[in-house]
XYZ file of C-alpha atoms in Angstrom:
331
model
C -12.678 -37.042 29.875
C -15.754 -39.108 29.115
C -16.993 -38.912 32.709
C -16.493 -35.133 32.686
C -18.553 -34.792 29.524
C -15.664 -33.382 27.470
C -15.735 -36.197 24.920
C -17.704 -39.347 24.252
C -16.649 -42.833 23.190
C -17.064 -41.950 19.499
C -14.570 -39.080 19.766
C -12.063 -41.212 21.662
C -12.294 -43.812 18.908
C -11.797 -41.170 16.207
C -8.631 -39.982 17.924
C -7.340 -43.511 18.513
C -7.951 -44.585 14.927
C -6.660 -41.392 13.300
C -4.018 -42.561 10.807
C -0.741 -40.860 10.026
C -1.051 -39.332 6.579
C 2.281 -38.400 5.100
C 2.322 -34.785 4.039
C 2.543 -34.337 0.283
C 5.448 -32.152 -0.897
C 3.748 -29.184 -2.530
C 5.257 -28.022 -5.783
C 3.644 -25.825 -8.387
C 4.241 -25.598 -12.094
C 4.094 -22.548 -14.333
C 2.577 -24.826 -16.974
C -0.813 -25.167 -15.235
C -3.518 -24.565 -17.836
C -7.274 -24.448 -17.376
C -9.653 -26.051 -19.874
C -10.897 -23.644 -22.559
C -14.586 -22.675 -22.631
C -14.947 -23.305 -18.896
C -15.192 -21.119 -15.795
C -12.198 -20.659 -13.506
C -13.170 -20.695 -9.802
C -10.481 -19.004 -7.695
C -10.105 -19.419 -3.926
C -8.282 -16.380 -2.521
C -7.516 -15.709 1.120
C -4.908 -15.081 3.772
C -2.790 -17.945 5.198
C -4.732 -20.355 7.445
C -8.068 -18.831 6.431
C -9.404 -22.260 5.480
C -9.008 -22.347 1.670
C -7.546 -25.852 1.722
C -10.364 -27.088 3.977
C -12.927 -25.569 1.601
C -11.307 -27.368 -1.325
C -11.123 -30.622 0.643
C -14.834 -30.355 1.461
C -15.797 -29.410 -2.087
C -14.193 -32.460 -3.675
C -16.145 -34.620 -1.211
C -19.528 -33.317 -2.348
C -21.736 -35.818 -4.190
C -23.354 -33.028 -6.219
C -20.534 -33.080 -8.740
C -21.471 -35.023 -11.867
C -17.813 -35.538 -12.650
C -14.370 -34.708 -11.309
C -10.911 -35.253 -12.711
C -9.158 -36.437 -9.572
C -5.863 -34.854 -10.513
C -4.457 -31.681 -8.978
C -2.700 -30.297 -12.029
C 0.787 -29.013 -11.361
C 0.840 -30.354 -7.795
C 1.342 -34.107 -7.857
C -0.690 -36.162 -5.358
C -2.225 -33.176 -3.593
C -5.836 -34.186 -4.276
C -5.172 -37.678 -2.888
C -3.858 -36.081 0.285
C -7.016 -33.956 0.606
C -9.207 -37.023 0.024
C -7.438 -39.104 2.669
C -7.533 -36.246 5.177
C -11.276 -35.680 4.764
C -12.231 -39.358 4.816
C -10.336 -39.807 8.071
C -11.674 -36.641 9.715
C -8.332 -34.843 9.745
C -7.758 -31.189 8.884
C -5.228 -30.888 6.025
C -2.005 -29.023 6.653
C -1.718 -25.477 5.404
C -0.234 -24.946 1.963
C 2.954 -22.921 2.042
C 4.732 -20.474 -0.198
C 3.402 -19.715 -3.657
C 1.615 -23.025 -4.174
C -1.175 -23.271 -6.771
C -3.449 -26.264 -7.440
C -6.049 -26.728 -10.188
C -8.779 -29.396 -10.168
C -11.253 -29.877 -13.031
C -14.893 -30.684 -12.229
C -18.411 -30.624 -13.708
C -21.859 -30.155 -12.196
C -25.197 -30.746 -13.938
C -27.893 -28.099 -14.097
C -30.865 -29.315 -11.997
C -33.310 -27.241 -14.063
C -32.035 -28.189 -17.513
C -30.728 -31.688 -18.294
C -29.096 -30.345 -21.453
C -26.760 -28.021 -19.557
C -23.566 -28.880 -17.692
C -21.268 -26.488 -15.843
C -17.572 -27.227 -16.360
C -15.197 -25.503 -13.935
C -11.587 -25.369 -12.822
C -11.178 -25.138 -9.032
C -8.010 -23.134 -8.364
C -6.499 -22.922 -4.865
C -3.707 -20.477 -4.092
C -1.815 -20.544 -0.802
C -1.132 -16.817 -0.519
C 1.577 -17.036 2.147
C 4.246 -15.385 0.005
C 1.690 -12.728 -0.912
C 0.934 -12.032 2.765
C 4.641 -12.034 3.649
C 5.342 -9.401 1.024
C 2.584 -7.163 2.408
C 3.867 -7.560 5.986
C 7.513 -6.966 5.076
C 6.736 -4.053 2.789
C 3.187 -2.818 3.460
C 3.564 0.192 1.145
C 5.096 -1.803 -1.713
C 3.306 -3.050 -4.788
C 1.989 -6.598 -5.036
C 0.765 -8.430 -8.117
C -0.789 -11.723 -9.167
C 2.575 -13.448 -9.531
C 3.110 -12.906 -5.787
C 0.117 -15.207 -5.231
C 1.683 -18.213 -6.937
C 3.676 -19.527 -9.835
C 1.873 -19.086 -13.137
C -1.103 -17.190 -11.689
C -0.602 -14.291 -14.094
C -0.889 -16.661 -17.058
C -4.010 -18.284 -15.621
C -5.640 -14.919 -15.049
C -4.959 -13.795 -18.619
C -6.848 -16.656 -20.317
C -10.196 -16.089 -22.020
C -12.311 -18.088 -19.516
C -15.080 -16.588 -17.420
C -14.029 -16.246 -13.787
C -15.556 -16.415 -10.320
C -13.622 -15.237 -7.256
C -14.266 -16.531 -3.734
C -12.387 -14.763 -0.931
C -12.094 -17.023 2.120
C -12.006 -15.362 5.542
C -11.517 -16.793 9.029
C -13.949 -15.685 11.755
C -11.931 -17.134 14.638
C -8.976 -14.750 14.838
C -10.758 -11.409 15.376
C -9.078 -10.287 12.195
C -5.541 -10.909 13.488
C -3.128 -13.374 11.868
C 0.444 -14.224 12.854
C 3.085 -15.001 10.247
C 6.652 -16.259 10.779
C 9.457 -13.813 9.962
C 11.791 -15.179 7.285
C 15.334 -14.624 6.090
C 16.384 -13.842 2.509
C 16.206 -17.556 1.615
C 12.662 -17.904 2.918
C 13.607 -19.807 6.083
C 11.790 -18.954 9.353
C 13.816 -16.815 11.747
C 14.290 -18.395 15.180
C 14.367 -16.329 18.373
C 16.552 -16.811 21.487
C 13.884 -19.059 23.000
C 14.161 -21.482 20.076
C 10.749 -20.538 18.684
C 9.977 -18.939 15.309
C 9.795 -15.149 15.416
C 6.262 -14.102 14.534
C 4.833 -10.847 13.243
C 1.172 -9.904 13.598
C -0.956 -8.300 10.921
C -4.655 -7.975 10.187
C -6.778 -9.943 7.779
C -8.397 -6.675 6.779
C -5.072 -5.133 5.716
C -4.261 -8.108 3.510
C -7.809 -8.223 2.118
C -7.670 -4.515 1.228
C -4.357 -5.029 -0.549
C -5.722 -8.103 -2.306
C -8.860 -6.272 -3.431
C -6.801 -3.281 -4.614
C -4.575 -5.619 -6.607
C -7.485 -7.507 -8.197
C -9.496 -4.380 -8.998
C -6.564 -2.250 -10.209
C -7.202 -0.196 -13.397
C -4.583 -2.199 -15.313
C -6.755 -5.302 -14.763
C -9.811 -3.776 -16.470
C -9.623 -6.324 -19.302
C -9.493 -9.211 -16.786
C -12.378 -7.813 -14.739
C -14.634 -7.853 -17.807
C -14.411 -11.663 -17.577
C -15.233 -11.836 -13.838
C -18.890 -12.654 -13.174
C -19.014 -12.663 -9.378
C -16.849 -11.987 -6.333
C -18.192 -13.496 -3.112
C -16.897 -14.293 0.390
C -16.740 -17.683 2.078
C -16.535 -17.591 5.872
C -14.803 -20.779 6.942
C -14.976 -22.533 10.336
C -18.712 -21.786 10.379
C -19.303 -24.475 13.015
C -18.060 -21.792 15.454
C -20.940 -19.493 14.477
C -23.804 -21.456 16.001
C -26.454 -23.701 14.494
C -27.013 -23.864 10.717
C -29.863 -21.371 10.791
C -27.829 -18.827 12.784
C -24.600 -18.855 10.802
C -25.398 -16.503 7.928
C -26.484 -13.688 10.246
C -23.390 -14.185 12.430
C -21.099 -14.184 9.368
C -22.643 -10.980 8.011
C -22.202 -9.272 11.397
C -18.514 -10.276 11.540
C -18.022 -8.920 8.025
C -19.622 -5.604 8.956
C -17.558 -5.236 12.130
C -14.142 -6.347 10.846
C -14.205 -5.872 7.069
C -16.777 -3.159 6.456
C -14.350 -0.801 4.701
C -12.994 -3.552 2.448
C -16.474 -4.739 1.483
C -17.666 -1.188 0.794
C -14.699 -0.567 -1.501
C -15.213 -3.896 -3.236
C -18.937 -3.194 -3.782
C -18.211 0.136 -5.504
C -15.601 -1.434 -7.760
C -17.913 -4.330 -8.650
C -20.543 -1.822 -9.753
C -17.928 -0.059 -11.866
C -16.923 -3.231 -13.699
C -20.347 -4.906 -13.923
C -19.583 -7.643 -11.373
C -22.228 -9.084 -8.997
C -24.933 -7.546 -11.168
C -27.742 -9.551 -9.537
C -26.870 -8.108 -6.101
C -26.086 -4.537 -7.251
C -22.374 -5.051 -6.730
C -22.656 -6.411 -3.187
C -20.587 -9.545 -2.492
C -22.551 -12.329 -0.847
C -21.261 -14.162 2.243
C -21.447 -17.965 2.223
C -20.638 -19.983 5.336
C -18.649 -23.193 5.290
C -17.620 -25.954 7.682
C -16.165 -29.410 7.079
C -18.557 -30.823 9.666
C -18.800 -31.345 13.401
C -15.465 -30.817 15.166
C -14.333 -32.374 18.436
C -11.500 -31.923 20.864
C -8.245 -33.100 19.340
C -8.939 -31.497 15.971
C -10.861 -34.475 14.545
C -14.261 -34.157 12.917
C -17.131 -35.996 11.279
C -17.458 -34.776 7.704
C -20.830 -33.257 6.840
C -21.402 -32.496 3.156
C -24.152 -29.905 3.834
C -22.016 -26.795 3.326
C -19.977 -28.388 0.546
C -23.172 -29.236 -1.345
C -24.421 -25.667 -0.868
C -21.195 -24.268 -2.331
C -21.409 -26.578 -5.340
C -24.961 -25.299 -5.904
C -23.682 -21.719 -5.654
C -20.983 -22.518 -8.219
C -23.639 -23.951 -10.525
C -25.788 -20.830 -10.167
C -23.011 -18.299 -10.833
C -21.429 -20.070 -13.820
C -22.582 -20.422 -17.393
C -23.763 -23.861 -18.519
C -22.537 -25.716 -21.566
C -24.841 -27.762 -23.786
C -24.491 -31.508 -23.291
C -24.401 -33.739 -26.350
C -26.870 -36.480 -25.462
C -27.110 -39.870 -27.123
C -30.178 -41.419 -28.752
C -31.030 -43.702 -25.813
C -30.807 -40.807 -23.325
C -33.289 -38.821 -25.409
C -35.652 -41.814 -25.621
C -35.421 -42.199 -21.836
C -36.392 -38.546 -21.410
C -39.424 -39.029 -23.631
C -40.533 -42.131 -21.748
C -40.032 -40.345 -18.438
C -42.088 -37.406 -19.618
C -39.172 -34.924 -19.623
């Protein structure tokens, strides 16, 4: 492989040294509560769109001024994400109606007296997607996205929604068929029976659910709704990725984005962009054959900066010595 130019010695060593990380049993609790007077950052998306990778990358960014390394309601989940990223391994997908909440803060680079306190909330969405596939004309609601989501959505916090989309599947995703107990159905060949659907169909249903008239009170607390295109390392060099992501959105999700833009204008969301959702690209780093990668914090740092820009800051109570230091430093 090395002689053929497929891999180099570094990649071989990454694969050889890749540890076995025991998968964390994912359980969610209806008791998950976000901190008051903060902003809730939600990661929506279809299964395998890359939400968990985005979260794994985000918690590795050094731009955070503080992070509570606990995934509330989900045990050791954050430790699993940390170990996966540090060892260049992609975390397993989160199944069912799993919800995780991680509390973090980021300082304001333009005002030392402001700090942005957020709750990062990751929802698996597999049960939500299954319900759409099994009953595409049926109603779906927030509770289909995870245990306790309805309660989280109803709190008084400001909210920011990121919808994660995958550019690698041409809009097609495959989900396992399940029986009444939620177990995958197995075909005669011993393999799980799969059903195909489109990311666009699920996104339209998701957008319709979020922007439904009965959620008008909730939407008054939503500041921005943006897209994150994951797996951006497949879109070319850093300078080329935004244009490629916007083209993919136009070609595969134009109708969904147009509908979302009109609804954002109606509810006063994305005011600075006249209702248009922005598209941010994201990658964990440089990937190699074998599914291993070298973590690069570039995109994670950019997302943290975006979070800082779209959230409201909170005044920081600063001690006497900090104020004296500012005076001495000329601030």
